[in-house]
Structure formats: structure tokens, C-alpha cells
């Protein structure tokens, strides 16, 4: 156990490091306390990037990728840190979000790309995210978190948590999901206006996009919106500030015309997948289906779930049990079973070979024991099907294991081959860009193109308009189709 003297030493080392690590902020020109050099910052981003890509997956659209790379490089060149080797990527997630990690890595989800309605909206958010990089907000946030932990070290008690069995957020993903304070968000808004204006876009469109996000937040909750919206000051203040800043930049600029480029952008996203992509797996009627892997199994009633390229995770509402599906490593079931025991630090209690719905399998009960804490017990199954070995495990405290064992077992034993042709061939929704034949309301246009009434509000948000808004003959709008 560390003594008070030990903590004073730790604090002294950190303090000396801090005093020797003042740097000039590239944006403000003022001295700034940081705990890493620019080289370390870049290295952090280079390490984080593959972790972010592994978590989300890349969205393959060469035309759209070329567009964001071109605009990103153009904006980076006029930014406060033009010498960074920036990278701009589209990740395969339906969530409406954009984020950056240190060193110049900027990401847009396909969900946010689908909700932009012109190039100027995209450029404003692009500038906002580049602003987080140029102002070193991630580095500052990391510094604040480290310094804030100095007084907490003595009170930390390590206990086994169910979360250690769920694929934890890597350091890269933790960086990607950092939430910044209001001052940092205000500064990034200012930089978004500055950078997008400098490359010729109308930055007032950035405020219009924020209004769309606010409507989205009201409809679906804060988890569906970017962190930079939820942490920022009030929407009214933000929109007014952005519009004033944009007008000031336009007044002092030598440019006489600032681009919006609505039609050109909409044509670029024609065919973009919106919402969940069934080929990645989907939940319907309390069951998980994966058309590519051709597997299915039940999701316990009332359990929350999350699907990533690495794992499908389910958690009880009480938070005291989880189930996890992953692909297991090993040439055969025995190797895979041993790998599971080793990877999770498990001690085998019992094991048996079985056949589950015609598929060879091994079922194991195993424990994970931590000092000064209760034991975690796992019902683990390794199931072999079409060249893959699947690990489907249920995890809970040993005291609760008897309560959950039957549910774990039912879920595992209902793991089976997916044969339903409708689910095997399920297609995603994609954006369809349509030309309005005659002037009408947006709602009338949706009816004209055969959109279901229950999706009208969703589609109006996607278009950044109200259902009562008028659309003129020849105007382009977004609808969805297969």
C-alpha cells in the first residue's frame, strides 16, 4: 500500500513534468500546460486510429471518401496546424456523429453524412472537428483527467466487474468519445466558422444543421447526437453566435460569393445506407440474426444489447449479468476452449462435449477469482459452424449464477443456423435522391414517392425541413428505398 509520502512524490513528479511541459497553443498563441509533446500526440493518434476503425468498420464509398479527403486537406492547409498529416475517414455507423482524435485523425459516421443537406453544412462540422485537433483539446482533456486523479489513488479499490468480460473500450475509442467542456466547444465552433469560411463556404449553414440535430435530439434522445451538441451552451445561444461569426467573416473576406452547394452534395450521397445495415446483424422480435454468418439466437426479454464488429453484447436490466458473442480463436473446439480460459483468466469448474442443433460444441462452467472480491462465474459455450467457432458466454457473480444459469443455457441451446430466406436476404435502406415534379409541400412529396406515413417525421429530419415546408419544381429531396 502506498503511503502519503509516496503520493507526495507522485504529485511532485507530475508537477515538475507539468512545469516543464508548457507549450504555445497553436490557435490562441498563449502558453498552455500539456503533458505530452506533439510527437507523442501524433503517436497517440496513430495508435488510436486502427482501434477506432476496428470498433466501427470503414464505410466503403470511394466517391464520398474522395470528397471528404479533398475538402479535409483543403481546410487543413489553412488551419493553425497545416503540417500535421491529417486523415479523414467515414466509419460504418448509423449514429449521427463526427469526432477527432489527436494528431489529425477526423471521422464522420455514415449517419451524419446522410443528414447533411449541402456541402456547407459538412464543411462547418469538418472545421469544428479540425478545430479540436488544432486547439489540442483532446490533449488538454487528457491532462485534466490525469491531474484530477492525483487525490483519488488512495481510495481506489479493485473489484471484479462484469465489464471486464465485455470488450472494453480501447484507449483509441476512449479518445474518440472524449467529451469536451463548453469553452472548448465554443472555440471549435469559432474555428469551424473560420475554416469553412476561408475555403469559401457559407458558415451560416452550420447553424441550420445544429437545428436539425436539436430536432433529432428531441425525437430520439441524447445518445443519437454528437457530444459536441450535448456539451455546448444552449442551442439558441449557439446558433445566434455561429450566424454572427459567419457574417463577420463574410464581411471581412475578399470573397464575394460563399458556396452552399446543395445539389452537388445530395448527388454524392445518393445510395448511402441509412439506419442499421442488416448484413452486420440485427435484432428483431427478441432474436439476433446475422445474415452473413447465417446464425441466430434469442435475446433475453428486457435485456439491452449492442452490436459491434467484434462482439454482440447483451446485458440484464439490473446490470448484474451479461452475455457476449464473439468469434473464438483456435483450430478446433478444444483449442478454442483453452483460449477462452486463458484470455479471461478463468479456472475450469466443469466441461462437457455436446451437440447444439446439429453443431458440435463444448460447454464449460468456469470461475474468475479476484483478491478481496467475490467470484465471477461463466457459462461458456464454443460452437462450431461453417468454418467458424463461436464463443457465446453468460457471465454473472457466483452468488447470482443459479438464478441466471437456466436463462444462459436456453440462449446457448437456441443458437442455430439461420434459414429464413427473408432475413438472409434482408436489404438495408438507402438514400434515394428524387427531383420534385411540381411545387408541393414536403409531406405531399413523400406521399407522391410512396413513403410510409410513419416515416414522414424521420424523413423530414433527414431533409432538414418541416413537413409543411414547400418544395419547388426541380428541387432535390431525400427519400429511402431498398
XYZ file of C-alpha atoms in Angstrom:
482
model
C 0.000 0.000 0.000
C 1.323 3.438 -0.920
C 1.912 5.916 1.900
C 1.061 9.597 1.985
C 4.758 10.293 1.276
C 4.520 8.164 -1.858
C 1.613 10.247 -3.107
C 3.509 13.460 -2.433
C 6.337 12.091 -4.547
C 3.922 11.216 -7.352
C 2.389 14.660 -7.167
C 5.814 16.315 -7.209
C 6.893 14.367 -10.284
C 3.698 15.286 -12.110
C 4.037 18.905 -11.060
C 7.639 19.100 -12.286
C 6.594 17.432 -15.528
C 3.781 19.925 -15.879
C 6.030 22.913 -15.296
C 8.439 21.659 -17.925
C 5.689 20.947 -20.430
C 4.235 24.342 -21.177
C 3.728 24.820 -24.884
C 2.304 27.526 -27.128
C -1.275 26.741 -28.170
C -1.324 26.881 -31.993
C -4.727 28.614 -32.025
C -4.513 31.122 -29.164
C -0.763 31.755 -29.252
C -0.731 31.530 -25.455
C 1.286 29.245 -23.176
C -0.563 26.087 -22.263
C 0.075 23.285 -19.780
C 0.242 19.906 -21.566
C 1.687 16.558 -20.550
C 2.843 15.376 -23.955
C 4.830 16.625 -26.906
C 3.417 16.978 -30.406
C 5.286 13.802 -31.387
C 3.579 11.949 -28.531
C 0.239 13.409 -29.560
C 0.710 12.171 -33.133
C 1.796 8.746 -31.888
C -1.341 8.583 -29.750
C -3.496 9.258 -32.797
C -1.648 6.695 -34.882
C -2.297 4.091 -32.204
C -5.927 5.105 -31.784
C -6.847 5.101 -35.480
C -6.821 1.306 -36.076
C -8.719 0.831 -32.814
C -11.435 3.245 -33.954
C -11.650 1.517 -37.352
C -11.815 -1.917 -35.691
C -14.678 -0.732 -33.462
C -16.821 0.828 -36.207
C -15.531 -0.533 -39.501
C -14.933 1.676 -42.548
C -17.789 2.597 -44.855
C -16.783 1.852 -48.421
C -17.835 4.664 -50.766
C -14.909 5.784 -52.961
C -16.682 8.895 -54.313
C -17.716 10.150 -50.894
C -14.317 9.283 -49.417
C -12.586 11.255 -52.162
C -14.842 14.232 -51.398
C -14.142 14.352 -47.647
C -10.413 13.825 -48.204
C -10.263 16.658 -50.737
C -12.186 19.090 -48.545
C -10.367 17.963 -45.422
C -6.948 18.542 -46.940
C -8.032 21.919 -48.320
C -9.215 23.010 -44.887
C -6.235 21.532 -43.038
C -3.904 23.573 -45.250
C -5.371 26.867 -43.971
C -5.736 25.696 -40.364
C -3.490 26.614 -37.432
C -1.616 23.295 -37.761
C -1.168 22.755 -41.507
C 1.860 20.466 -41.176
C 0.011 17.615 -39.454
C -0.607 14.543 -41.630
C -4.405 14.645 -41.436
C -6.595 11.670 -42.309
C -10.349 11.861 -42.921
C -12.498 8.736 -42.808
C -16.128 7.598 -42.967
C -16.988 4.929 -40.402
C -19.823 2.440 -40.766
C -22.238 3.574 -38.070
C -25.822 4.870 -38.368
C -25.376 7.156 -35.338
C -25.216 10.858 -36.196
C -21.716 11.779 -35.103
C -18.357 13.244 -36.044
C -15.241 13.142 -33.879
C -11.467 13.522 -33.933
C -8.508 12.028 -32.095
C -5.124 13.695 -31.525
C -2.659 14.034 -34.352
C -5.100 14.868 -37.148
C -7.469 11.887 -37.444
C -11.043 13.003 -38.194
C -14.044 10.682 -38.565
C -17.584 11.047 -39.876
C -20.225 8.357 -39.440
C -22.341 7.456 -42.453
C -25.243 8.562 -40.229
C -24.077 12.169 -40.114
C -23.164 12.150 -43.812
C -26.771 11.136 -44.543
C -28.121 14.068 -42.501
C -26.044 16.809 -44.143
C -28.059 18.578 -46.839
C -25.309 20.573 -48.508
C -21.537 20.889 -48.651
C -21.551 23.976 -46.405
C -23.113 22.035 -43.516
C -20.468 19.354 -43.904
C -17.711 21.978 -44.080
C -18.854 23.626 -40.835
C -18.710 20.348 -38.906
C -15.431 19.439 -40.606
C -13.978 22.741 -39.391
C -15.340 22.119 -35.904
C -13.567 18.745 -35.690
C -10.312 20.071 -37.180
C -10.604 22.800 -34.541
C -10.499 20.183 -31.782
C -7.226 18.947 -33.298
C -5.613 22.327 -33.887
C -6.504 23.593 -30.390
C -5.251 20.293 -28.863
C -8.495 19.779 -26.956
C -8.024 16.006 -26.597
C -4.549 16.540 -25.145
C -5.843 19.137 -22.679
C -8.725 16.876 -21.651
C -6.292 14.001 -21.024
C -4.166 16.323 -18.891
C -7.188 17.384 -16.842
C -8.235 13.773 -16.250
C -4.712 12.778 -15.125
C -4.296 15.703 -12.744
C -7.774 15.081 -11.384
C -6.815 11.551 -10.335
C -3.945 12.515 -8.008
C -6.183 12.797 -4.971
C -8.168 9.663 -5.736
C -5.455 6.999 -5.948
C -5.596 6.010 -2.260
C -9.331 5.364 -2.411
C -9.347 3.091 -5.453
C -10.438 -0.467 -4.651
C -10.133 -3.017 -7.447
C -13.196 -5.252 -7.758
C -14.073 -7.734 -10.479
C -16.674 -6.221 -12.784
C -18.753 -7.845 -15.447
C -17.464 -5.192 -17.829
C -14.034 -6.821 -17.957
C -15.613 -9.653 -19.961
C -17.290 -7.263 -22.369
C -14.907 -5.925 -24.998
C -13.692 -2.794 -23.215
C -13.321 0.492 -24.999
C -9.756 0.681 -26.179
C -7.679 3.759 -25.464
C -8.357 4.856 -29.030
C -12.121 4.684 -28.562
C -11.875 6.468 -25.221
C -10.083 9.292 -27.025
C -12.718 9.310 -29.760
C -15.530 9.599 -27.228
C -13.975 12.273 -25.013
C -16.487 14.963 -24.122
C -15.121 18.478 -24.123
C -16.130 21.385 -21.928
C -18.229 24.299 -23.114
C -15.252 26.595 -23.656
C -13.618 24.019 -25.927
C -16.859 23.581 -27.864
C -17.281 27.334 -28.269
C -13.734 27.561 -29.569
C -14.300 24.712 -32.030
C -17.490 26.384 -33.266
C -15.491 29.556 -33.891
C -12.820 27.588 -35.732
C -15.471 25.733 -37.724
C -16.842 29.075 -38.918
C -13.350 30.443 -39.604
C -12.026 27.426 -41.500
C -15.156 26.778 -43.595
C -15.436 30.478 -44.470
C -11.798 30.589 -45.531
C -12.321 27.823 -48.079
C -15.398 29.599 -49.451
C -18.428 28.038 -47.747
C -21.397 29.818 -46.183
C -20.882 29.071 -42.483
C -24.432 30.128 -41.567
C -25.435 26.682 -42.842
C -23.594 25.197 -39.852
C -26.214 26.781 -37.564
C -29.019 25.314 -39.688
C -27.523 21.855 -39.268
C -27.402 22.292 -35.498
C -31.148 22.981 -35.587
C -31.660 19.645 -37.358
C -29.631 17.919 -34.649
C -31.709 19.582 -31.946
C -34.879 18.191 -33.516
C -33.200 14.786 -33.712
C -32.286 15.004 -30.032
C -35.870 15.804 -29.081
C -37.115 12.793 -31.060
C -34.566 10.122 -30.157
C -32.593 11.237 -27.097
C -29.065 12.468 -26.431
C -27.375 9.198 -27.409
C -28.180 9.841 -31.047
C -26.430 13.193 -31.287
C -22.794 14.258 -31.322
C -21.164 15.012 -27.976
C -20.294 18.495 -29.236
C -24.016 19.327 -29.288
C -24.897 17.997 -25.835
C -21.974 19.695 -24.088
C -22.384 23.049 -25.757
C -24.256 26.049 -24.310
C -27.947 26.473 -25.127
C -28.943 25.881 -28.773
C -30.321 29.410 -29.171
C -27.043 30.915 -27.963
C -25.029 28.628 -30.195
C -26.977 29.251 -33.387
C -27.015 33.009 -32.879
C -23.269 33.051 -32.176
C -22.433 30.967 -35.241
C -24.533 33.190 -37.508
C -22.916 36.380 -36.159
C -19.421 34.920 -36.552
C -20.206 33.770 -40.086
C -21.461 37.214 -41.096
C -18.335 38.848 -39.673
C -16.081 36.506 -41.638
C -18.018 37.165 -44.820
C -17.854 40.938 -44.321
C -14.068 40.962 -43.973
C -13.406 38.326 -46.631
C -12.212 39.176 -50.132
C -14.659 36.590 -51.455
C -17.959 37.900 -52.793
C -19.830 34.619 -53.002
C -19.948 31.865 -50.389
C -20.945 28.384 -51.514
C -23.751 26.184 -50.194
C -23.697 23.518 -52.935
C -26.853 21.626 -52.069
C -27.489 19.647 -55.244
C -23.885 18.563 -55.698
C -23.793 17.166 -52.174
C -27.113 15.344 -52.421
C -25.997 13.612 -55.606
C -22.857 12.423 -53.813
C -24.882 10.645 -51.121
C -27.394 9.001 -53.470
C -27.356 5.312 -52.455
C -25.850 5.889 -48.986
C -27.026 3.317 -46.415
C -29.230 4.816 -43.699
C -30.088 3.167 -40.404
C -28.863 -0.273 -39.415
C -27.215 -2.437 -42.063
C -28.723 -5.943 -41.793
C -25.573 -7.638 -43.056
C -23.865 -6.577 -39.797
C -26.520 -8.403 -37.776
C -29.805 -7.138 -36.364
C -32.259 -7.731 -33.527
C -35.917 -8.382 -34.267
C -38.638 -9.885 -32.070
C -36.194 -10.711 -29.258
C -33.733 -12.543 -31.505
C -30.355 -11.692 -33.034
C -29.905 -12.573 -36.706
C -26.695 -12.405 -38.726
C -27.367 -12.986 -42.437
C -23.697 -13.144 -43.456
C -22.681 -15.624 -40.741
C -26.067 -17.413 -41.099
C -26.665 -17.690 -37.342
C -29.412 -16.727 -34.911
C -30.122 -16.933 -31.186
C -32.603 -15.348 -28.743
C -32.069 -12.105 -26.843
C -33.451 -12.411 -23.294
C -36.591 -10.342 -22.783
C -35.882 -6.881 -21.388
C -32.117 -7.092 -21.939
C -30.186 -4.259 -23.565
C -27.912 -5.080 -26.484
C -25.075 -3.579 -28.508
C -23.598 -4.814 -31.760
C -20.025 -4.052 -32.880
C -17.781 -5.746 -35.453
C -16.013 -7.575 -32.598
C -18.865 -8.584 -30.291
C -22.590 -8.794 -29.816
C -23.277 -7.887 -26.192
C -26.414 -8.296 -24.072
C -26.947 -7.058 -20.523
C -29.667 -7.608 -17.951
C -31.621 -4.522 -16.929
C -30.351 -4.970 -13.365
C -26.759 -4.790 -14.620
C -25.782 -7.988 -12.823
C -25.411 -10.320 -15.822
C -24.110 -10.118 -19.385
C -23.936 -12.397 -22.398
C -21.338 -11.998 -25.134
C -20.953 -13.495 -28.610
C -17.529 -13.400 -30.280
C -15.586 -15.404 -32.810
C -13.198 -17.722 -30.964
C -9.608 -18.440 -31.944
C -8.281 -21.980 -32.360
C -8.085 -24.734 -34.953
C -10.648 -26.864 -33.100
C -13.079 -26.728 -30.196
C -10.525 -27.848 -27.632
C -8.042 -25.133 -28.643
C -10.823 -22.541 -28.625
C -11.954 -23.614 -25.137
C -8.411 -23.348 -23.787
C -8.010 -19.913 -25.393
C -11.191 -18.669 -23.691
C -9.973 -19.877 -20.302
C -6.601 -18.234 -20.803
C -7.847 -14.958 -22.289
C -10.328 -14.316 -19.486
C -8.234 -15.733 -16.642
C -10.764 -18.480 -15.909
C -10.398 -21.602 -13.805
C -12.358 -24.556 -15.205
C -15.058 -25.990 -12.924
C -16.611 -28.472 -15.360
C -16.692 -29.157 -19.087
C -18.574 -31.423 -21.483
C -18.910 -32.033 -25.207
C -22.377 -31.632 -26.681
C -24.243 -31.171 -29.943
C -26.332 -27.991 -30.190
C -28.867 -28.011 -33.033
C -26.638 -30.310 -35.065
C -23.452 -28.333 -34.345
C -20.533 -29.749 -32.291
C -19.973 -27.769 -29.094
C -18.194 -27.611 -25.763
C -19.961 -26.232 -22.686
C -17.909 -25.083 -19.707
C -18.540 -23.624 -16.284
C -15.539 -21.597 -15.119
C -14.661 -19.060 -12.441
C -12.693 -15.865 -12.294
C -11.488 -15.076 -8.770
C -10.031 -11.739 -7.720
C -8.450 -10.970 -4.369
C -10.703 -9.228 -1.846
C -13.701 -9.682 -4.125
C -16.430 -12.129 -4.989
C -16.065 -14.730 -7.724
C -17.376 -14.239 -11.248
C -18.848 -17.400 -12.784
C -19.154 -18.031 -16.516
C -21.236 -20.470 -18.528
C -19.223 -20.613 -21.738
C -20.078 -22.375 -24.989
C -17.854 -22.984 -28.005
C -19.967 -23.850 -31.051
C -18.562 -24.883 -34.431
C -20.472 -23.922 -37.572
C -19.382 -23.497 -41.215
C -15.691 -22.978 -40.542
C -16.111 -20.652 -37.577
C -16.047 -21.322 -33.844
C -18.398 -19.085 -31.864
C -17.941 -18.229 -28.209
C -21.287 -17.455 -26.552
C -20.944 -16.941 -22.812
C -23.088 -15.855 -19.909
C -21.365 -14.013 -17.047
C -22.542 -13.099 -13.558
C -21.463 -13.115 -9.917
C -21.252 -16.623 -8.461
C -23.959 -15.679 -5.965
C -26.377 -14.975 -8.849
C -25.275 -17.813 -11.101
C -28.063 -20.213 -10.122
C -30.632 -17.504 -10.896
C -29.251 -16.915 -14.388
C -27.967 -20.371 -15.342
C -31.225 -21.552 -16.918
C -31.534 -18.365 -18.989
C -27.896 -18.619 -20.103
C -28.428 -22.242 -21.057
C -31.653 -21.573 -23.028
C -29.971 -18.816 -25.013
C -26.967 -21.015 -25.806
C -29.069 -24.052 -26.730
C -31.219 -21.959 -29.071
C -28.129 -20.940 -31.082
C -28.912 -22.263 -34.552
C -28.421 -21.888 -38.277
C -30.361 -19.017 -39.839
C -32.508 -20.404 -42.653
C -35.256 -17.796 -43.012
C -34.793 -16.531 -46.589
C -36.380 -13.147 -45.825
C -33.843 -12.449 -43.070
C -30.954 -13.930 -45.047
C -31.746 -11.569 -47.931
C -32.740 -8.512 -45.872
C -31.587 -5.328 -47.621
C -30.686 -2.036 -45.925
C -32.492 1.231 -46.511
C -30.558 3.528 -48.817
C -30.979 7.179 -49.700
C -32.732 7.899 -52.969
C -32.389 11.422 -54.329
C -35.550 12.480 -56.166
C -36.420 15.518 -58.267
C -39.705 17.245 -57.353
C -42.037 17.196 -60.426
C -44.278 20.081 -59.289
C -44.341 22.541 -56.402
C -45.925 20.984 -53.296
C -45.387 20.536 -49.565
C -42.654 18.213 -48.333
C -45.336 15.941 -46.887
C -47.090 15.762 -50.249
C -43.771 14.916 -51.894
C -43.290 11.987 -49.518
C -46.776 10.748 -50.388
C -46.027 11.173 -54.088
C -42.959 8.943 -53.757
C -44.839 6.325 -51.740
C -43.136 6.805 -48.394
C -44.975 5.267 -45.395
C -46.655 7.877 -43.197
C -44.948 6.572 -40.048
C -41.595 7.621 -41.511
C -42.582 11.157 -42.531
C -41.053 12.824 -39.460
C -37.829 10.812 -39.787
C -37.599 11.781 -43.460
C -38.285 15.452 -42.748
C -35.354 15.416 -40.297
C -33.208 13.706 -42.897
C -34.010 16.587 -45.264
C -33.525 19.271 -42.606
C -37.038 20.568 -43.270
C -40.552 20.613 -41.811
C -43.361 18.586 -43.366
C -45.232 21.846 -44.067
C -42.293 23.396 -45.966
C -42.822 23.992 -49.669
C -40.544 22.281 -52.173
C -40.324 23.780 -55.655
C -40.402 22.051 -59.004
C -36.944 20.699 -59.855
C -35.744 20.669 -56.239
C -33.901 17.583 -54.984
C -35.051 15.779 -51.826
C -34.116 12.598 -49.960
C -36.349 9.570 -49.670
C -35.419 5.996 -48.784
C -35.669 2.724 -50.647
C -34.042 -0.691 -50.938
